[in-house]
Short mmCIF file of C-alpha atoms and ligand atoms in Angstrom, two decimals:
data_model
loop_
_atom_site.label_atom_id
_atom_site.label_comp_id
_atom_site.label_asym_id
_atom_site.label_seq_id
_atom_site.Cartn_x
_atom_site.Cartn_y
_atom_site.Cartn_z
CA MET A 1 -10.73 19.81 26.92
CA SER A 2 -11.18 17.81 23.55
CA GLN A 3 -13.10 14.86 22.87
CA LEU A 4 -11.55 11.64 22.55
CA PHE A 5 -12.31 9.15 19.51
CA GLY A 6 -11.37 5.64 19.29
CA ALA A 7 -10.34 4.50 15.92
CA ILE A 8 -9.94 0.93 13.99
CA GLU A 9 -8.05 0.53 11.08
CA ALA A 10 -9.13 -2.96 10.37
CA GLY A 11 -6.99 -4.93 7.93
CA GLY A 12 -6.44 -8.20 6.64
CA THR A 13 -3.23 -9.15 8.58
CA LYS A 14 -3.69 -6.53 11.79
CA PHE A 15 -6.04 -4.35 13.65
CA ILE A 16 -4.31 -1.25 14.63
CA CYS A 17 -6.79 0.87 17.50
CA ALA A 18 -5.98 4.27 18.89
CA VAL A 19 -7.51 6.55 20.80
CA GLY A 20 -7.27 10.20 20.22
CA SER A 21 -8.41 13.15 18.24
CA GLY A 22 -5.73 13.69 15.70
CA PRO A 23 -2.23 13.86 14.51
CA ASP A 24 -1.39 15.64 17.23
CA ASN A 25 -2.97 13.96 19.94
CA ILE A 26 -2.87 10.29 20.06
CA ARG A 27 -3.26 9.13 23.59
CA ALA A 28 -2.68 5.11 22.64
CA LYS A 29 -2.05 2.62 20.51
CA LEU A 30 -2.56 -1.05 20.14
CA ARG A 31 -1.68 -3.26 17.08
CA ILE A 32 -3.88 -6.80 17.32
CA PRO A 33 -3.23 -9.80 14.57
CA THR A 34 -6.38 -10.40 12.38
CA THR A 35 -7.43 -13.94 13.40
CA THR A 36 -11.32 -14.59 14.49
CA PRO A 37 -13.93 -11.89 14.57
CA LYS A 38 -14.61 -12.68 18.00
CA GLU A 39 -10.84 -12.33 18.75
CA THR A 40 -10.03 -9.69 17.41
CA LEU A 41 -12.79 -7.49 18.16
CA SER A 42 -12.74 -8.84 22.03
CA LEU A 43 -9.10 -7.35 22.39
CA ALA A 44 -10.16 -3.81 20.51
CA MET A 45 -12.99 -3.46 22.89
CA ALA A 46 -10.91 -4.20 26.04
CA PHE A 47 -8.58 -1.78 24.60
CA PHE A 48 -10.97 0.70 24.32
CA HIS A 49 -12.67 0.30 27.92
CA GLU A 50 -8.88 0.38 29.62
CA GLN A 51 -8.52 3.51 27.74
CA GLU A 52 -11.82 5.00 28.94
CA GLU A 53 -11.01 4.62 32.39
CA THR A 54 -7.74 6.29 32.06
CA HIS A 55 -9.12 8.84 29.73
CA GLY A 56 -12.68 9.44 30.37
CA PRO A 57 -15.38 8.33 27.72
CA LEU A 58 -15.03 8.10 23.90
CA ALA A 59 -17.26 10.51 21.94
CA ALA A 60 -17.48 8.26 19.00
CA ILE A 61 -15.68 5.33 17.14
CA GLY A 62 -14.18 5.05 13.55
CA ILE A 63 -13.68 1.87 12.09
CA SER A 64 -11.99 1.75 8.38
CA ALA A 65 -12.11 -2.06 7.15
CA PHE A 66 -10.98 -4.20 4.58
CA GLY A 67 -13.73 -5.57 2.08
CA PRO A 68 -15.80 -5.78 0.93
CA ILE A 69 -18.23 -3.99 3.17
CA ASP A 70 -21.62 -3.20 3.39
CA PRO A 71 -21.46 0.84 4.27
CA HIS A 72 -24.91 1.74 3.97
CA PRO A 73 -26.84 2.83 7.20
CA THR A 74 -30.35 1.40 5.91
CA SER A 75 -29.25 -1.95 4.93
CA PRO A 76 -29.56 -5.30 6.87
CA HIS A 77 -26.00 -5.96 7.13
CA PHE A 78 -24.81 -2.26 7.79
CA GLY A 79 -21.40 -2.74 8.90
CA TYR A 80 -20.55 -6.10 8.13
CA ILE A 81 -17.34 -7.02 6.06
CA THR A 82 -19.33 -8.98 3.46
CA THR A 83 -18.04 -11.40 0.84
CA THR A 84 -14.62 -11.26 1.87
CA PRO A 85 -12.24 -14.49 0.41
CA LYS A 86 -11.05 -14.80 4.56
CA LEU A 87 -13.15 -17.13 5.31
CA ALA A 88 -13.66 -16.45 8.82
CA TRP A 89 -14.64 -12.85 8.09
CA GLN A 90 -17.27 -13.15 5.48
CA TYR A 91 -20.33 -11.52 7.04
CA ALA A 92 -18.56 -10.49 10.10
CA PRO A 93 -20.76 -8.06 12.09
CA LEU A 94 -18.22 -5.40 12.88
CA VAL A 95 -20.41 -2.55 13.72
CA PRO A 96 -23.06 -4.48 15.52
CA MET A 97 -20.11 -6.12 17.82
CA VAL A 98 -18.72 -2.81 18.60
CA ARG A 99 -22.06 -1.33 19.26
CA GLU A 100 -23.14 -4.03 21.98
CA GLU A 101 -20.27 -2.60 23.98
CA PHE A 102 -20.44 1.31 23.10
CA ALA A 103 -23.66 3.30 23.08
CA VAL A 104 -21.61 6.09 20.74
CA PRO A 105 -21.87 7.03 17.37
CA ILE A 106 -19.94 4.70 15.20
CA GLY A 107 -18.75 5.74 11.84
CA PHE A 108 -17.83 2.83 9.20
CA ASP A 109 -15.87 3.07 5.77
CA THR A 110 -13.91 1.18 3.58
CA ASP A 111 -10.00 1.45 4.53
CA VAL A 112 -9.23 3.60 1.59
CA ASN A 113 -12.52 5.69 1.70
CA GLY A 114 -11.54 6.13 5.52
CA ALA A 115 -7.54 6.87 4.47
CA ALA A 116 -9.21 9.67 1.81
CA LEU A 117 -11.18 11.25 4.71
CA GLY A 118 -7.73 11.17 7.13
CA GLU A 119 -5.65 12.87 3.96
CA GLN A 120 -8.56 15.22 3.35
CA ARG A 121 -8.80 16.39 6.93
CA TRP A 122 -5.26 16.58 7.96
CA GLY A 123 -3.15 15.62 5.10
CA ALA A 124 -2.52 15.85 1.30
CA ALA A 125 -5.98 16.40 0.12
CA GLN A 126 -6.70 19.38 2.04
CA GLY A 127 -9.18 21.92 0.53
CA LEU A 128 -10.12 19.51 -2.25
CA ASP A 129 -13.41 18.03 -2.66
CA THR A 130 -12.52 15.92 -5.75
CA PHE A 131 -9.93 13.35 -5.47
CA VAL A 132 -8.88 9.43 -5.02
CA TYR A 133 -6.62 7.68 -2.42
CA LEU A 134 -5.22 4.33 -3.43
CA THR A 135 -3.32 1.73 -1.64
CA ILE A 136 -0.86 -0.31 -3.85
CA GLY A 137 0.36 -3.02 -1.59
CA THR A 138 -1.02 -6.73 -1.18
CA GLY A 139 -3.92 -5.58 -3.09
CA ILE A 140 -4.85 -2.18 -4.98
CA GLY A 141 -7.82 -0.40 -3.78
CA GLY A 142 -9.10 3.02 -4.32
CA GLY A 143 -11.79 5.34 -2.54
CA GLY A 144 -12.14 9.01 -2.42
CA MET A 145 -14.75 12.07 -2.67
CA VAL A 146 -16.53 13.44 -5.40
CA ASN A 147 -17.83 16.58 -4.91
CA GLY A 148 -17.37 16.57 -0.83
CA GLU A 149 -18.90 13.01 -0.50
CA LEU A 150 -17.22 10.23 0.27
CA LEU A 151 -17.95 7.50 -2.67
CA HIS A 152 -20.25 4.84 -2.08
CA GLY A 153 -23.18 4.16 -4.56
CA LEU A 154 -24.17 0.96 -5.72
CA MET A 155 -21.59 -0.69 -2.59
CA HIS A 156 -18.25 1.05 -2.87
CA PRO A 157 -15.44 1.67 -5.86
CA GLU A 158 -13.46 -1.44 -6.38
CA MET A 159 -10.81 0.35 -8.59
CA GLY A 160 -8.26 -2.37 -7.96
CA HIS A 161 -10.09 -4.77 -10.23
CA MET A 162 -10.84 -2.88 -13.28
CA TYR A 163 -9.21 -4.27 -16.48
CA ILE A 164 -6.24 -2.84 -17.97
CA ASN A 165 -4.18 -3.07 -21.15
CA HIS A 166 -2.41 -6.27 -20.97
CA ASP A 167 0.42 -6.67 -23.38
CA TRP A 168 1.09 -10.77 -23.19
CA GLU A 169 4.07 -10.64 -25.31
CA ARG A 170 5.40 -7.59 -23.35
CA ASP A 171 4.44 -9.45 -19.72
CA PRO A 172 2.97 -13.27 -20.25
CA PHE A 173 2.37 -13.15 -16.40
CA PRO A 174 -0.97 -14.20 -15.88
CA GLY A 175 -1.81 -12.22 -13.18
CA VAL A 176 -2.73 -13.06 -9.45
CA CYS A 177 -6.30 -11.91 -8.74
CA PRO A 178 -8.20 -14.88 -7.78
CA PHE A 179 -11.13 -13.65 -9.35
CA HIS A 180 -10.04 -12.16 -12.73
CA GLY A 181 -6.35 -13.39 -13.00
CA ASP A 182 -4.86 -10.17 -14.94
CA CYS A 183 -7.03 -7.23 -13.41
CA TRP A 184 -5.00 -4.19 -12.04
CA GLU A 185 -4.45 -5.36 -8.96
CA GLY A 186 -3.68 -9.18 -10.32
CA LEU A 187 -0.75 -7.11 -12.51
CA ALA A 188 0.08 -4.79 -10.44
CA ASN A 189 -0.24 -5.60 -6.46
CA GLY A 190 3.19 -6.12 -4.48
CA PRO A 191 2.41 -10.24 -4.67
CA ALA A 192 2.18 -9.91 -8.66
CA LEU A 193 5.72 -8.02 -8.61
CA ALA A 194 6.96 -10.70 -6.48
CA ALA A 195 5.84 -13.26 -8.31
CA ARG A 196 6.25 -12.15 -11.84
CA TRP A 197 10.15 -11.44 -11.34
CA LYS A 198 10.60 -14.93 -8.70
CA GLN A 199 11.91 -12.15 -5.98
CA PRO A 200 10.20 -9.96 -3.21
CA GLY A 201 9.50 -6.12 -4.60
CA GLU A 202 11.45 -4.78 -2.22
CA SER A 203 14.98 -6.01 -3.28
CA PHE A 204 14.64 -4.53 -6.80
CA PRO A 205 17.09 -2.07 -7.42
CA PRO A 206 15.62 1.39 -8.64
CA ASP A 207 16.89 0.58 -12.22
CA HIS A 208 15.18 -2.96 -12.76
CA GLU A 209 12.77 -3.04 -15.50
CA ALA A 210 10.40 -4.51 -12.80
CA TRP A 211 9.82 -0.67 -11.86
CA LEU A 212 9.11 0.34 -15.65
CA LEU A 213 6.68 -2.40 -16.16
CA GLU A 214 5.21 -1.56 -12.32
CA ALA A 215 5.03 2.24 -13.75
CA HIS A 216 3.13 1.50 -16.87
CA TYR A 217 0.43 -0.66 -15.18
CA VAL A 218 0.06 1.70 -11.96
CA ALA A 219 -0.13 4.60 -15.14
CA LEU A 220 -2.91 2.62 -17.14
CA GLY A 221 -5.16 2.12 -14.17
CA LEU A 222 -4.53 6.07 -12.76
CA VAL A 223 -5.48 7.16 -16.61
CA ASN A 224 -8.57 5.40 -16.43
CA ILE A 225 -9.57 6.75 -12.95
CA ILE A 226 -8.53 10.22 -14.22
CA SER A 227 -11.05 9.72 -16.86
CA ILE A 228 -14.02 8.66 -15.27
CA LEU A 229 -13.30 10.43 -12.04
CA SER A 230 -11.82 13.67 -12.85
CA PRO A 231 -10.00 14.06 -9.58
CA GLN A 232 -8.27 17.16 -8.31
CA ARG A 233 -5.55 14.93 -6.99
CA ILE A 234 -4.31 11.26 -6.97
CA ILE A 235 -2.71 10.18 -3.66
CA LEU A 236 -0.89 6.76 -3.87
CA GLY A 237 -0.05 4.98 -0.67
CA GLY A 238 0.65 1.60 0.31
CA GLY A 239 3.71 -0.86 0.46
CA VAL A 240 4.63 -0.87 -3.18
CA MET A 241 4.52 2.85 -2.80
CA SER A 242 6.76 3.10 -0.26
CA GLN A 243 9.88 3.36 -2.97
CA PRO A 244 9.90 6.95 -3.73
CA HIS A 245 11.89 6.27 -6.84
CA ILE A 246 8.60 4.79 -8.48
CA PHE A 247 6.84 8.15 -8.42
CA PRO A 248 8.86 9.97 -11.39
CA LEU A 249 8.02 7.14 -13.54
CA ILE A 250 4.65 6.64 -12.75
CA ARG A 251 3.88 10.33 -13.36
CA ARG A 252 6.19 10.05 -16.60
CA GLU A 253 4.09 7.09 -17.63
CA VAL A 254 0.59 8.89 -16.67
CA ARG A 255 1.62 12.23 -19.24
CA HIS A 256 2.69 9.63 -21.99
CA GLN A 257 -0.72 7.47 -21.86
CA VAL A 258 -2.82 11.00 -21.50
CA LYS A 259 -0.80 11.74 -24.81
CA GLY A 260 -1.98 15.41 -24.56
CA TYR A 261 -5.71 15.14 -24.73
CA ILE A 262 -6.26 16.61 -21.30
CA GLN A 263 -4.70 19.84 -21.20
CA MET A 264 -4.32 20.92 -17.63
CA GLU A 265 -1.24 21.89 -15.73
CA GLU A 266 -2.08 19.16 -13.20
CA LEU A 267 -1.13 16.48 -16.33
CA ASN A 268 1.82 18.75 -17.11
CA GLU A 269 3.90 21.44 -15.21
CA LYS A 270 2.30 20.47 -11.83
CA ILE A 271 2.22 16.99 -12.28
CA ASP A 272 4.41 16.43 -9.00
CA ASP A 273 1.31 18.25 -7.10
CA PHE A 274 -1.29 15.72 -8.83
CA ILE A 275 0.09 12.37 -8.14
CA VAL A 276 1.21 12.38 -4.65
CA PRO A 277 2.49 10.34 -1.85
CA PRO A 278 0.04 10.35 1.62
CA GLY A 279 0.42 13.64 3.42
CA LEU A 280 -0.04 11.14 6.31
CA GLY A 281 2.66 8.66 5.75
CA ASN A 282 1.60 5.24 6.71
CA GLN A 283 -1.25 6.43 9.34
CA SER A 284 -3.99 7.64 7.13
CA GLY A 285 -6.07 4.96 7.66
CA LEU A 286 -5.91 5.26 11.22
CA LEU A 287 -6.13 8.97 11.34
CA GLY A 288 -8.89 8.40 8.73
CA SER A 289 -10.63 6.21 11.37
CA ILE A 290 -10.75 9.00 13.81
CA ALA A 291 -12.04 10.92 11.19
CA LEU A 292 -14.72 8.97 10.79
CA ALA A 293 -15.72 8.75 14.11
CA GLN A 294 -15.86 12.89 14.17
CA LYS A 295 -18.06 12.81 10.82
CA ALA A 296 -20.27 9.96 12.63
CA LEU A 297 -20.41 12.08 16.10
CA ALA A 298 -21.27 15.39 13.84
CA GLN A 299 -23.98 13.46 11.63
CA SER A 300 -25.52 12.31 14.77
CA ALA A 301 -25.83 15.98 16.65
ZN1 ZN B 1 -9.52 -8.72 -9.77
#
């Protein structure tokens, strides 16, 4: 009998919980609105208890969460969401709250690192050890692996908040990041797209100039990431990227901006396999949480 794992994809507007062991075995799933830590977590815990009665005990639980978070197991705030602008969730002790109810290994990481792990296990990053997963939607977040290890370091990457070239003449829009204004996220997330053109992003036709500017900005960030981390592949998920027509525009812009400096086939004839959508669709984060649970179990053995 295969082991079952609990998964929580903790997002800023909703928590998605599931019990299963992989893409072909999800036994149950529940969506909970993100209200307060106490309320949201108690619904999640009730769901897991209920599932255990039907399916037997969970072997481990994985949580991938919006951040910033503290991912360091030796830190006093390990497992907390930390300085988020969502006030009710500042210093919310996510892992300790789960641990109070379930005496099993708990895996914990950022939403994008979780999604990256899911993509490596079952999706578009199988067989790779250095790659990046980005979500471009309400925010821009990036995670991934270098040499087989999920990226943490000082805290965890905050790729969305890098600065990129902002040509104020071409684009006088000041950006929407509450901290930086025109950082990458501030210029290129979904809300920026909607605010700059004063209409929701999904309402632009594919040939609208909004997409050209969006592809330009996304590519500027990707070229920085390519230059710094040397990823073997870049996976782009999130709401803005659910428009398939933007992928060719981004690939073209990346090639244009690299200007022939990096002579790898991945940046030339094979670029369609280098900048790709998630192999798991919009399930990378949830399945990634299962992968985090499995990893936590393996590490505890
Ligand atoms: Zn920012």
